[in-house]
Short mmCIF file of C-alpha atoms in Angstrom, two decimals:
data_model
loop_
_atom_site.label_atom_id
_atom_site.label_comp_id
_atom_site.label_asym_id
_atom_site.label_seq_id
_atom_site.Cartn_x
_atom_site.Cartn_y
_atom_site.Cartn_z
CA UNK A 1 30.87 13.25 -13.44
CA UNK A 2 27.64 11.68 -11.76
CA UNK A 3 24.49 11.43 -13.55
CA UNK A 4 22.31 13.22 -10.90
CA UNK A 5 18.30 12.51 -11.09
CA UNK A 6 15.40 12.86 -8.47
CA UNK A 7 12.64 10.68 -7.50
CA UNK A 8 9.50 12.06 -5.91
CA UNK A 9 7.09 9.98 -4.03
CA UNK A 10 3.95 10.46 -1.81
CA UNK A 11 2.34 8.51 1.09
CA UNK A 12 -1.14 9.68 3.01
CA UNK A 13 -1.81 9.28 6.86
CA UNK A 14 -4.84 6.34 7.85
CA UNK A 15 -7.40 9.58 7.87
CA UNK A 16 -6.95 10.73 4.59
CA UNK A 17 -10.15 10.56 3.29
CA UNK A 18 -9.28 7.71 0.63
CA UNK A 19 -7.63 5.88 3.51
CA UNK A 20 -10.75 5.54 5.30
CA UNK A 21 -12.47 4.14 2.17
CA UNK A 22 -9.71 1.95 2.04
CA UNK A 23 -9.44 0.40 5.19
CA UNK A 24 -13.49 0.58 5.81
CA UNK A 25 -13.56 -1.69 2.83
CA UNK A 26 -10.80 -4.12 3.54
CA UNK A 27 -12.34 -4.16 7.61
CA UNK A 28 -15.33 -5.63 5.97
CA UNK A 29 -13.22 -8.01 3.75
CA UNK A 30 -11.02 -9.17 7.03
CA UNK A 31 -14.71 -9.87 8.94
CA UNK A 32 -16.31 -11.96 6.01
CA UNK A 33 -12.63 -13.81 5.50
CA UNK A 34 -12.72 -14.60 9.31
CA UNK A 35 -16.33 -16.44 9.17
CA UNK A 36 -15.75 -17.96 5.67
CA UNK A 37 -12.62 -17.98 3.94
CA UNK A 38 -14.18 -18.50 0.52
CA UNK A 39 -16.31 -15.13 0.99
CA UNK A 40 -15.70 -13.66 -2.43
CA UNK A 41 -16.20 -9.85 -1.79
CA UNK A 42 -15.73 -6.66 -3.52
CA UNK A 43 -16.38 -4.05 -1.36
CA UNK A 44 -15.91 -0.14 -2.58
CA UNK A 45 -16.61 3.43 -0.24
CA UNK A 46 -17.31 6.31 -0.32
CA UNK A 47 -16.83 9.32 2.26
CA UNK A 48 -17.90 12.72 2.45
CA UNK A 49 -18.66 15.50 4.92
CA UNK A 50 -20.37 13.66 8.38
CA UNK A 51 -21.28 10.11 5.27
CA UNK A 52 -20.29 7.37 4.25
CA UNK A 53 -21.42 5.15 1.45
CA UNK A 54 -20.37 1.19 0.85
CA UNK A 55 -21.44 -0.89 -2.02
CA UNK A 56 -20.61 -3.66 -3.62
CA UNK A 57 -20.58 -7.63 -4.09
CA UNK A 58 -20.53 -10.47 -1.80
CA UNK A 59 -21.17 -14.12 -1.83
CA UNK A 60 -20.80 -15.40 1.80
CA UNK A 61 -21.81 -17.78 4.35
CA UNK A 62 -20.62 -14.94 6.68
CA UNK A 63 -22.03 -11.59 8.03
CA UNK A 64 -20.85 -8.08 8.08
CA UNK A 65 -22.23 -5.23 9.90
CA UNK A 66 -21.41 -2.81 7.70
CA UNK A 67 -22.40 0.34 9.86
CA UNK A 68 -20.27 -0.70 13.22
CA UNK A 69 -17.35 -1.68 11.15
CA UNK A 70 -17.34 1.41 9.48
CA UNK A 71 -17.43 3.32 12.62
CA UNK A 72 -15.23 1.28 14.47
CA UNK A 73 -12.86 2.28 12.01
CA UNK A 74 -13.56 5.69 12.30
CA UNK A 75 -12.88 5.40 15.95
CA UNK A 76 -9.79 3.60 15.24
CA UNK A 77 -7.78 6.00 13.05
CA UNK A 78 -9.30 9.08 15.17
CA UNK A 79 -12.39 10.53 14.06
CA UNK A 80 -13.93 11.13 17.34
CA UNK A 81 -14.21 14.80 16.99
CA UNK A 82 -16.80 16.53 14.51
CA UNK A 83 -14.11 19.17 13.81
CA UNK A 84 -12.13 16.69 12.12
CA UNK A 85 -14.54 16.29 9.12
CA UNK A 86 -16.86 13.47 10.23
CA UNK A 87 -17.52 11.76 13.67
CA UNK A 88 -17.94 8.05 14.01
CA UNK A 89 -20.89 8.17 16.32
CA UNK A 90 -22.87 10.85 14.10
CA UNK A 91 -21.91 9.98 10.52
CA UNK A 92 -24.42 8.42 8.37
CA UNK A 93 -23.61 4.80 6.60
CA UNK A 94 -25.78 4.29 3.83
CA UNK A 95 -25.22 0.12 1.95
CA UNK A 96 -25.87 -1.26 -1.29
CA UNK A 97 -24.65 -4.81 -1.14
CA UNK A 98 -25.87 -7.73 -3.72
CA UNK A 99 -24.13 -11.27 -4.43
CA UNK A 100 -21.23 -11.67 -7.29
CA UNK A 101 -22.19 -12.04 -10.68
CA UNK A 102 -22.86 -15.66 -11.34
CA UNK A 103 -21.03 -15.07 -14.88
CA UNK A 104 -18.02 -14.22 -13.05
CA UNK A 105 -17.99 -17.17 -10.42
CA UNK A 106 -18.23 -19.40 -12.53
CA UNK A 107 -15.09 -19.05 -13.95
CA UNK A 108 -13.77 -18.76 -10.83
CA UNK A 109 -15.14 -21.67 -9.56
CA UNK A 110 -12.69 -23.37 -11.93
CA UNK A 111 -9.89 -22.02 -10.20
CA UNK A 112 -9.63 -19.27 -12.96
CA UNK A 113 -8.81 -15.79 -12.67
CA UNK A 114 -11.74 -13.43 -11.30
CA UNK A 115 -10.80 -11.00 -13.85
CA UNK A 116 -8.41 -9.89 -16.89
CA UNK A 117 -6.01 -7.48 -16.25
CA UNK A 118 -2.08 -6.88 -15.65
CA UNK A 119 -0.53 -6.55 -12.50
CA UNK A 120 3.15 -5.45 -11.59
CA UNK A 121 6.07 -6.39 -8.99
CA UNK A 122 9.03 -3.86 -8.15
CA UNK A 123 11.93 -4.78 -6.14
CA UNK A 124 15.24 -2.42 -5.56
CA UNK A 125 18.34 -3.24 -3.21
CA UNK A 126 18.29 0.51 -2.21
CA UNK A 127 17.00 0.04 0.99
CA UNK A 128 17.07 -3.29 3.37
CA UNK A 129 12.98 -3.76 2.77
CA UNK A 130 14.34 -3.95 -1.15
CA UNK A 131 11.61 -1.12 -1.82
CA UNK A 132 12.44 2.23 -3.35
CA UNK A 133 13.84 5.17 -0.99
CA UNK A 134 11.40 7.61 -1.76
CA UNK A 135 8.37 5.61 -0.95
CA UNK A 136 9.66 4.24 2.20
CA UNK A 137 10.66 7.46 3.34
CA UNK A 138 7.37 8.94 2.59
CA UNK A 139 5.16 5.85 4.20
CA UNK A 140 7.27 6.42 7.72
CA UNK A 141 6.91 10.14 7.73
CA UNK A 142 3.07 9.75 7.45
CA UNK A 143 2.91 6.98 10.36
CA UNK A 144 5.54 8.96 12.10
CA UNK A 145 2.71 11.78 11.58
CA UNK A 146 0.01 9.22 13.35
CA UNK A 147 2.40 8.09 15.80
CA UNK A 148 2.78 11.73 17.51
CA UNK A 149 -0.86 13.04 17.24
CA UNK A 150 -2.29 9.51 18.83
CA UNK A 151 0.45 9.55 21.79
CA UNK A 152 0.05 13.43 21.99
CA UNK A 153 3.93 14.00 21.28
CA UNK A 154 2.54 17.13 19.38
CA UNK A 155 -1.07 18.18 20.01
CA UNK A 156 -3.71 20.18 18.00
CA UNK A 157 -3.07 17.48 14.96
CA UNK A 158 -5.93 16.13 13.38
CA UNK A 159 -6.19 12.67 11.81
CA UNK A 160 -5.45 14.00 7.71
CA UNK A 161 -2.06 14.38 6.55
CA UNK A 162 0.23 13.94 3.42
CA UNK A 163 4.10 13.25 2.99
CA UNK A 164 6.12 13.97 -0.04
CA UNK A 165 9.50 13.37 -0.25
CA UNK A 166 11.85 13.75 -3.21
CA UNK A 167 15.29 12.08 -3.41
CA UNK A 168 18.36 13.28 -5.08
CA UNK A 169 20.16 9.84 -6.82
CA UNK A 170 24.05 10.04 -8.26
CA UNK A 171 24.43 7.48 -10.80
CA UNK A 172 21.04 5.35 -9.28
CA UNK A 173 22.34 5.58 -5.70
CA UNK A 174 20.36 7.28 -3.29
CA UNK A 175 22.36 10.66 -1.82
CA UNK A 176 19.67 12.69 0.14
CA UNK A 177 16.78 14.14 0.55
CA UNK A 178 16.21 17.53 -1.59
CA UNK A 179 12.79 17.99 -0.64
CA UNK A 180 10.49 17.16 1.92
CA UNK A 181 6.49 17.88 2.05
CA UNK A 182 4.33 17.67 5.18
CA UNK A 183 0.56 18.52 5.06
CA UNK A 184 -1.04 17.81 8.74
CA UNK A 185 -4.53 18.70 9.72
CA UNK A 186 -4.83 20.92 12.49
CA UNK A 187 -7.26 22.63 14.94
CA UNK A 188 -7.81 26.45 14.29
CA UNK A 189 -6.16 27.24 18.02
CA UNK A 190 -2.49 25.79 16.45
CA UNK A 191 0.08 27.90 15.99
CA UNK A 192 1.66 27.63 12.62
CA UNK A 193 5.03 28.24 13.54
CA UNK A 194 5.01 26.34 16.56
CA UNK A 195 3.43 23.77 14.77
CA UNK A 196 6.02 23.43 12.11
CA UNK A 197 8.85 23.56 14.07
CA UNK A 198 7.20 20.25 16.33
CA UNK A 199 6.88 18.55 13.16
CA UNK A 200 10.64 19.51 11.48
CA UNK A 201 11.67 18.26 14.83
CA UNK A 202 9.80 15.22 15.77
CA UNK A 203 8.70 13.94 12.38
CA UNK A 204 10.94 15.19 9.66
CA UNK A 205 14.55 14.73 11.25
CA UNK A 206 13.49 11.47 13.00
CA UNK A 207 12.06 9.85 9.98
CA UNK A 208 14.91 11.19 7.61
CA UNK A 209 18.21 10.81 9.42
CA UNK A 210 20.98 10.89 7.45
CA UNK A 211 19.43 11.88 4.13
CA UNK A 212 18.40 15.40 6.09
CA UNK A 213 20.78 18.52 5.12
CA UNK A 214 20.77 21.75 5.40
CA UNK A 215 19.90 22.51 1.83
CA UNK A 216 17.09 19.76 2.24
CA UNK A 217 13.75 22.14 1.41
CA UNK A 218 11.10 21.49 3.68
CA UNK A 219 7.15 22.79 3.31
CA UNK A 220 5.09 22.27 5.84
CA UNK A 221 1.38 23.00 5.41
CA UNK A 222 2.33 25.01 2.46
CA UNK A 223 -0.64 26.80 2.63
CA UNK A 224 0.02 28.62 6.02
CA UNK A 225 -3.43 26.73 7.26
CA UNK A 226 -4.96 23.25 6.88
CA UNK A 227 -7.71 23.25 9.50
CA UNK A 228 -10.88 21.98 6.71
CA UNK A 229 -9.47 18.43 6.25
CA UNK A 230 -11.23 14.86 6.03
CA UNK A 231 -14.07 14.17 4.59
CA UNK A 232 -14.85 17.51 4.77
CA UNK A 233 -12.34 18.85 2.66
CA UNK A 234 -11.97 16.08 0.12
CA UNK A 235 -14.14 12.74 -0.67
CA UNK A 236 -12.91 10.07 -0.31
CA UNK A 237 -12.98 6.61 -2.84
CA UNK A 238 -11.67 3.35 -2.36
CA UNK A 239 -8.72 2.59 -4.64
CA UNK A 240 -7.86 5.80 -5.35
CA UNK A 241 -4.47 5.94 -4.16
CA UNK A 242 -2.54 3.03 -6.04
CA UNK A 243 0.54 4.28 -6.43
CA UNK A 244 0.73 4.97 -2.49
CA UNK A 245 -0.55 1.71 -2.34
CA UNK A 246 2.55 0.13 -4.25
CA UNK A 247 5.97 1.83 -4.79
CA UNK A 248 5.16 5.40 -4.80
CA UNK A 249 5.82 5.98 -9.05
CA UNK A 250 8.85 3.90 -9.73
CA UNK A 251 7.99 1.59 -11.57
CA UNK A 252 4.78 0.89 -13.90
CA UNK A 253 1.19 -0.09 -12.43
CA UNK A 254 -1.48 -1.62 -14.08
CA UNK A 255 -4.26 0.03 -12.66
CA UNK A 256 -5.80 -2.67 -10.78
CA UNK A 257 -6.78 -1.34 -6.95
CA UNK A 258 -6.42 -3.69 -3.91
CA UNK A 259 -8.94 -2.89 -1.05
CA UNK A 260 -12.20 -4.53 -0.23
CA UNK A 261 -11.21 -7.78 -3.03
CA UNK A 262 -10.78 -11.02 -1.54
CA UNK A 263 -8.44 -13.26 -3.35
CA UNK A 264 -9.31 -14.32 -6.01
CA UNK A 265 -9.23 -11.12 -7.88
CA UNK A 266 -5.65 -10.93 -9.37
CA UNK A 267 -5.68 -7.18 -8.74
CA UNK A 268 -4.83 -7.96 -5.44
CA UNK A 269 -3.17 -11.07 -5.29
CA UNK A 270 -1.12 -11.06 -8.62
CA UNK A 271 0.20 -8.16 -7.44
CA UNK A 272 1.21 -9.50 -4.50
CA UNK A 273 2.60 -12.59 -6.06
CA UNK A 274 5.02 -10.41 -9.00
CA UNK A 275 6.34 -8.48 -5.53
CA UNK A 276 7.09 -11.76 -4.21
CA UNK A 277 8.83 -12.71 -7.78
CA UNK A 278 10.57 -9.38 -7.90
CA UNK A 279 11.65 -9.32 -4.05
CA UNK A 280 12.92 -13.00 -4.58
CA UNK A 281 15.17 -12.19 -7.48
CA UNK A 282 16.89 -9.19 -6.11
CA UNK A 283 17.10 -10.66 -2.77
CA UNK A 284 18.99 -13.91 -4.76
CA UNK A 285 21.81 -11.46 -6.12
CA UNK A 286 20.45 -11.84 -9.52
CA UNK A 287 19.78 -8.15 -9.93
CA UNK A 288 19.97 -4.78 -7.82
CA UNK A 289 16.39 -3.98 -9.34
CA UNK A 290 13.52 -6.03 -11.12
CA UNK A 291 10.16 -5.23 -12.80
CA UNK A 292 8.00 -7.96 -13.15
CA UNK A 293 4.49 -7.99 -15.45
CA UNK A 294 2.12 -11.34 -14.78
CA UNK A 295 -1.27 -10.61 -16.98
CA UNK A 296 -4.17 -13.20 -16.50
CA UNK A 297 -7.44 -13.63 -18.37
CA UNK A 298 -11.23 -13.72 -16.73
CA UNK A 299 -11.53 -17.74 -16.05
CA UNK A 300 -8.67 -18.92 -17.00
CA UNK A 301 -5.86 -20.09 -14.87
CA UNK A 302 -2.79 -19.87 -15.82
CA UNK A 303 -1.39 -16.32 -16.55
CA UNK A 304 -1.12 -15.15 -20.37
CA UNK A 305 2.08 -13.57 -20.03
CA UNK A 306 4.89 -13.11 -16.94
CA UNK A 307 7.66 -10.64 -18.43
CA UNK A 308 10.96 -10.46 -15.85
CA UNK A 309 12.50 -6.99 -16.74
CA UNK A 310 15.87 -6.58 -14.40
CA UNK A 311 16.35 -2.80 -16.03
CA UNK A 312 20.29 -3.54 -17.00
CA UNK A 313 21.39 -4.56 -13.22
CA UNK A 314 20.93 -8.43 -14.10
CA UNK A 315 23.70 -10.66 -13.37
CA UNK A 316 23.05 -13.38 -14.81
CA UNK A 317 21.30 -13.66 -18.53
CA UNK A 318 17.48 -12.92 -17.80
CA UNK A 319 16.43 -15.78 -20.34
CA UNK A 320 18.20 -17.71 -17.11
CA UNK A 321 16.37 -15.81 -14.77
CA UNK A 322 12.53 -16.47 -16.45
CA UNK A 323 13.60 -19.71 -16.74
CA UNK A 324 13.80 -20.36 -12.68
CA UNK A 325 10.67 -17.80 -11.96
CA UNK A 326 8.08 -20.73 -14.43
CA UNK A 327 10.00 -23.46 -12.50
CA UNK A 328 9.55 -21.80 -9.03
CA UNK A 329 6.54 -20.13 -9.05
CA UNK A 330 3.43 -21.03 -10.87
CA UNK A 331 1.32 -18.54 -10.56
CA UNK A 332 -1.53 -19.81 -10.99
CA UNK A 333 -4.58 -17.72 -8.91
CA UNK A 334 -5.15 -20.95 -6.97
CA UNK A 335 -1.43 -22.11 -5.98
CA UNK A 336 -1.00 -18.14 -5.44
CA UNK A 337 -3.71 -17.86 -2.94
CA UNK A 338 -2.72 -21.19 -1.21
CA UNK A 339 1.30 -20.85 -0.95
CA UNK A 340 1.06 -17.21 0.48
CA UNK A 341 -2.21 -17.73 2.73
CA UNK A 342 -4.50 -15.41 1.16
CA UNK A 343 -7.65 -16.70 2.51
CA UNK A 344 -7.13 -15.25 5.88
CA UNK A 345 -8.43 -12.04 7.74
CA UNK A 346 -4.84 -9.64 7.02
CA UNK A 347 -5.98 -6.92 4.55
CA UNK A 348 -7.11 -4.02 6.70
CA UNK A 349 -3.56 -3.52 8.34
CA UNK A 350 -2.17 -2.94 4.81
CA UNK A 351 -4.85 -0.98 3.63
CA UNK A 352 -2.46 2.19 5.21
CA UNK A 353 1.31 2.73 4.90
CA UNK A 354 1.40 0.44 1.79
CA UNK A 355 1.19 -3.18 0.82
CA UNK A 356 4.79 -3.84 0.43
CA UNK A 357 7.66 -3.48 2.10
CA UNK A 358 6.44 -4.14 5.52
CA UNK A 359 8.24 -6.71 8.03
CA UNK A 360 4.91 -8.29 9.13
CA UNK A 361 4.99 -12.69 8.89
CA UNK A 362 1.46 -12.07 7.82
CA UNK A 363 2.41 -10.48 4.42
CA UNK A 364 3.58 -13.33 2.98
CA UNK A 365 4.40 -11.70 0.07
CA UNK A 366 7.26 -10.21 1.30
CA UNK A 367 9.08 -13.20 1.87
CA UNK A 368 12.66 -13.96 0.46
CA UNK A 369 12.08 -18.27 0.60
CA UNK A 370 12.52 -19.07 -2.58
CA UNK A 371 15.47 -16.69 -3.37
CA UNK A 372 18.25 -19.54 -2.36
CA UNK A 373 16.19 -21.51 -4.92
CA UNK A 374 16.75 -18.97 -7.60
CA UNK A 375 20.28 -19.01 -7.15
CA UNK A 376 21.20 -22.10 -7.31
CA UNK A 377 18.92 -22.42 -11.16
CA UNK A 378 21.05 -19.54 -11.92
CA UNK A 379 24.23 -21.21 -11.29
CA UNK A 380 25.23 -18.77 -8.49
CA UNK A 381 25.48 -21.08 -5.46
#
């Protein structure tokens, strides 16, 4: 008999009001990187109804205008239209930006960390991006969702939107799809049914192929009505959707946001550097899934702990396995920022759809170079 089990996860569109925040901050991250690649920034938002509000730190030989990026943006995911929640020719911008804490830079000066913390890396041979079904699923529904309201496949959709999507496993294989969630902002002259059906039709079945059924349960603006969206329905924060940001719930987090941080700030990239760990090993054959934990300490370089967890699928002993990761990868902030190109203007196309599990060569995180490496330490070449 099958051990049966379901995994939920959730993705947002690029206008969900935290997705602005997001990618406003990460737009002014990719301009300062572009001038200076040592800009040290850490950028945060704020959105509400027709505002928005940036603050933050910055030491750069580089300049931002803050106001035309964040409207840009606006224009850019599809805010042109006061009925959506803001405009981007109307909306206020209000800044509060000072320079970095000399207390923190100079530990980072030293090539230390720019702050404590723990950071995780997933990987799962579930699906070919070796990211977990549910999340993937989810993240391609919601630009599935962008796709059809910016080419005007379905009209009267407004830029906000939500995916859920919950998948039924037998025995830790992924079967199908027992529940689906769409939430899509929409102009009070839309139809609801005729609006569902466009969206079970060119969104849902599209997106979910094979791992659609009949018994799949679908919701669809759940509500009946979701005309009050962006901004204006719900502020928005920078940060404040991590586990959309990263692999949807499976798997642990360790709190640390992404957006508007430049480098140095292990949030960001020793996150991206235990994915790259954790995509390497599975992609080697050493595991079908790995969890990997790096933790670093303000100033100091070299991480205080890096914990390889392959959650029983390990096919090799995982003493074996930590063994190649310290010869492989050091993991330092400084060799992490250098071997995977960090100091370069890439963040504000990740800041939607997630940070992982995207075939882009400028997310070098996501490469698999190092996995032939691994094998051959293991003893499986």
């Amino acid at each position: 008999m099958a051990k049966i089990n379901y995994v939920t996860s959730e993705s947002v569109t690029e206008g969900h009001p935290d997705k602005i925040c997001d990618q406003i901050s990460d737009a002014i991250l990719d301009c300062l990187l572009a001038q200076d690649p040592y800009s040290r920034v850490a950028v945060e938002c704020m959105t509400t109804t027709g505002s928005i509000m940036v603050a933050g730190e910055v030491t750069t030989h580089g300049f931002a205008d803050v106001q035309g990026i964040a409207r840009r943006k606006l224009r850019e995911i599809g805010y042109t239209d006061p009925r959506f929640g803001i405009d981007c020719e109307d909306a206020g911008v209000w800044v509060s930006i000072h320079g970095q804490s000399p207390d923190i830079a100079q530990g980072v000066n030293k090539e230390g960390a720019g702050d404590q913390g723990m950071m995780y890396g997933f990987a799962t041979n579930e699906t070919p991006e070796l990211m977990p079904l549910p999340i993937m699923l989810a993240h391609k529904l919601t630009r599935r969702l962008a796709e059809v309201r910016k080419t005007g496949l379905i009209d009267h959709i407004g830029p906000d939107g939500k995916s859920q999507v919950s998948i039924e496993y037998h025995d830790g294989v992924p079967k199908r799809a027992s529940a689906i969630v769409i939430a899509a902002q929409h102009t009070d002259d839309a139809q609801e049914d005729w609006l569902k059906q466009e969206i079970l039709e060119k969104v849902i079945k599209p997106v979910c192929g094979k791992y659609f059924d009949v018994n799949t349960k679908v919701h669809i603006n759940a509500t009946g009505k979701f005309v009050i969206g962006g901004p204006e329905g719900d502020t928005g924060v920078t940060g404040r959707k991590i586990i959309v940001d990263t692999y949807g719930g499976v798997g642990r987090h360790g709190g640390g946001a992404f957006s508007g941080k430049d480098p140095t700030k292990v949030d960001r990239s020793g996150a991206y550097a235990a994915r790259w760990v954790a995509k390497n090993i599975v992609a080697a054959g050493l595991a079908d899934k790995c969890e990997v934990q790096l933790s670093y300490c303000i100033g100091i370089a070299e991480p205080t702990s890096i914990n390889v967890d392959c959650l029983g699928t390990a096919k090799v002993d995982e003493e074996k396995i930590v063994a190649a990761v310290r010869k492989h990868f050091k993991l330092t902030p400084r060799w992490i920022i250098d071997t995977l190109q960090l100091r370069r203007a890439i963040y504000q196309k990740a800041a939607a759809y997630g940070h992982f599990g995207r075939n882009d060569q400028d997310f070098t995180w996501e490469s698999t170079d190092k996995a032939e490496l691994l094998r051959k330490e293991c003893g499986l070449a």
